[in-house]
Structures are given as structure tokens and as C-alpha cells.
Tab-separated table of C-alpha atoms in Angstrom:
chain	number	residue	atom	x	y	z
A	1	UNK	CA	14.780	35.351	-19.690
A	2	UNK	CA	17.318	32.885	-18.484
A	3	UNK	CA	17.026	29.183	-19.164
A	4	UNK	CA	16.677	26.629	-16.395
A	5	UNK	CA	18.011	23.084	-16.436
A	6	UNK	CA	15.955	20.316	-14.892
A	7	UNK	CA	17.292	17.085	-13.393
A	8	UNK	CA	17.532	15.410	-16.798
A	9	UNK	CA	19.647	18.269	-18.220
A	10	UNK	CA	16.952	19.298	-20.675
A	11	UNK	CA	16.531	23.000	-21.283
A	12	UNK	CA	13.341	24.431	-19.821
A	13	UNK	CA	12.083	27.963	-20.324
A	14	UNK	CA	10.705	29.604	-17.158
A	15	UNK	CA	7.333	29.940	-18.900
A	16	UNK	CA	7.213	26.118	-19.224
A	17	UNK	CA	7.375	25.518	-15.478
A	18	UNK	CA	4.074	24.216	-14.163
A	19	UNK	CA	4.701	24.613	-10.484
A	20	UNK	CA	7.211	25.975	-8.033
A	21	UNK	CA	7.300	25.218	-4.310
A	22	UNK	CA	9.655	25.627	-1.410
A	23	UNK	CA	10.676	23.081	1.181
A	24	UNK	CA	13.082	23.388	4.072
A	25	UNK	CA	15.809	20.787	4.351
A	26	UNK	CA	18.589	21.378	6.870
A	27	UNK	CA	21.403	20.234	4.569
A	28	UNK	CA	22.571	20.489	0.974
A	29	UNK	CA	20.456	18.319	-1.321
A	30	UNK	CA	22.573	16.004	-3.458
A	31	UNK	CA	19.816	14.070	-5.272
A	32	UNK	CA	16.078	14.361	-5.958
A	33	UNK	CA	13.801	11.651	-7.335
A	34	UNK	CA	10.096	11.757	-8.236
A	35	UNK	CA	8.317	8.456	-7.694
A	36	UNK	CA	7.228	6.820	-10.987
A	37	UNK	CA	3.558	7.317	-10.066
A	38	UNK	CA	4.203	11.047	-9.541
A	39	UNK	CA	2.878	11.084	-5.966
A	40	UNK	CA	6.121	11.574	-4.035
A	41	UNK	CA	9.449	13.335	-4.305
A	42	UNK	CA	12.439	12.196	-2.277
A	43	UNK	CA	15.410	14.391	-1.411
A	44	UNK	CA	18.790	13.025	-0.328
A	45	UNK	CA	21.126	15.239	1.690
A	46	UNK	CA	24.913	15.377	1.693
A	47	UNK	CA	25.150	14.532	5.401
A	48	UNK	CA	22.849	11.534	5.044
A	49	UNK	CA	19.190	12.317	5.756
A	50	UNK	CA	16.550	11.390	3.169
A	51	UNK	CA	13.193	13.184	3.183
A	52	UNK	CA	10.057	12.060	1.334
A	53	UNK	CA	7.410	14.627	0.432
A	54	UNK	CA	3.847	14.007	-0.731
A	55	UNK	CA	3.742	16.057	-3.906
A	56	UNK	CA	0.185	17.379	-3.941
A	57	UNK	CA	0.155	18.482	-0.300
A	58	UNK	CA	3.822	19.504	-0.367
A	59	UNK	CA	4.171	17.905	3.046
A	60	UNK	CA	6.907	15.760	4.586
A	61	UNK	CA	5.499	12.270	5.013
A	62	UNK	CA	8.677	10.517	6.113
A	63	UNK	CA	12.279	11.321	6.982
A	64	UNK	CA	15.018	8.870	7.833
A	65	UNK	CA	18.662	9.160	8.786
A	66	UNK	CA	20.110	7.737	5.600
A	67	UNK	CA	23.808	6.898	5.488
A	68	UNK	CA	26.395	7.608	8.159
A	69	UNK	CA	28.904	9.079	5.683
A	70	UNK	CA	26.399	10.788	3.405
A	71	UNK	CA	23.751	9.721	0.934
A	72	UNK	CA	24.911	9.930	-2.675
A	73	UNK	CA	21.942	8.727	-4.697
A	74	UNK	CA	18.292	7.663	-4.425
A	75	UNK	CA	15.979	5.806	-6.809
A	76	UNK	CA	12.408	4.512	-6.700
A	77	UNK	CA	11.322	1.001	-7.618
A	78	UNK	CA	9.042	1.141	-10.707
A	79	UNK	CA	5.926	0.469	-8.577
A	80	UNK	CA	6.756	3.487	-6.328
A	81	UNK	CA	6.589	1.327	-3.187
A	82	UNK	CA	10.313	1.198	-2.381
A	83	UNK	CA	12.951	3.932	-2.316
A	84	UNK	CA	16.572	2.761	-2.483
A	85	UNK	CA	19.529	4.855	-1.380
A	86	UNK	CA	23.275	4.578	-1.900
A	87	UNK	CA	25.860	6.108	0.379
A	88	UNK	CA	29.556	6.457	1.020
A	89	UNK	CA	29.476	4.072	3.958
A	90	UNK	CA	29.981	0.972	1.833
């Protein structure tokens, strides 16, 4: 079987994956970030939008426009209460 690489560039065998789920985002995802408490995953899109999913329900709980010239990176505060984003709009 082929090997998969996760976001931290560690090798993962397909048999090691615990869960797989699909979500629809209307743009190319440039960054993903799990909240430190493991409850949420945020996805940043090339054209700007940022979407936050509740992990257990696999449901969108919030979406915001993001950056006018594209979102480049996202990161959670250690307490999982704030999501920061960086974009190309300065």
C-alpha cells in the first residue's frame, strides 16, 4: 500500500488512519489546523474564505470571508478560543 503524509510530514500507513471524512469547500485549501483541544478543524482557502468545522459532528459551525487577496495561514491560540489568520493583503 502507498504511504500517506500528514500535515506534519510524518509518514502514516493507511492502516494507521483512525478516521476519514469528506467536506465540501468551494476553493483550494491552502492550510488546515486542528484546535489544540481537538474539537475543531479550520480550513483556509486560497481565495480567502476560512471555514471552521466541529470535528465530532463534521459540521460547519462558522465561515468567514478571510483575506481579500487570499488566506495563507491559520493558527489556533493554545486555549482553542481564538483562530488567527494571515493573508497576502498586508
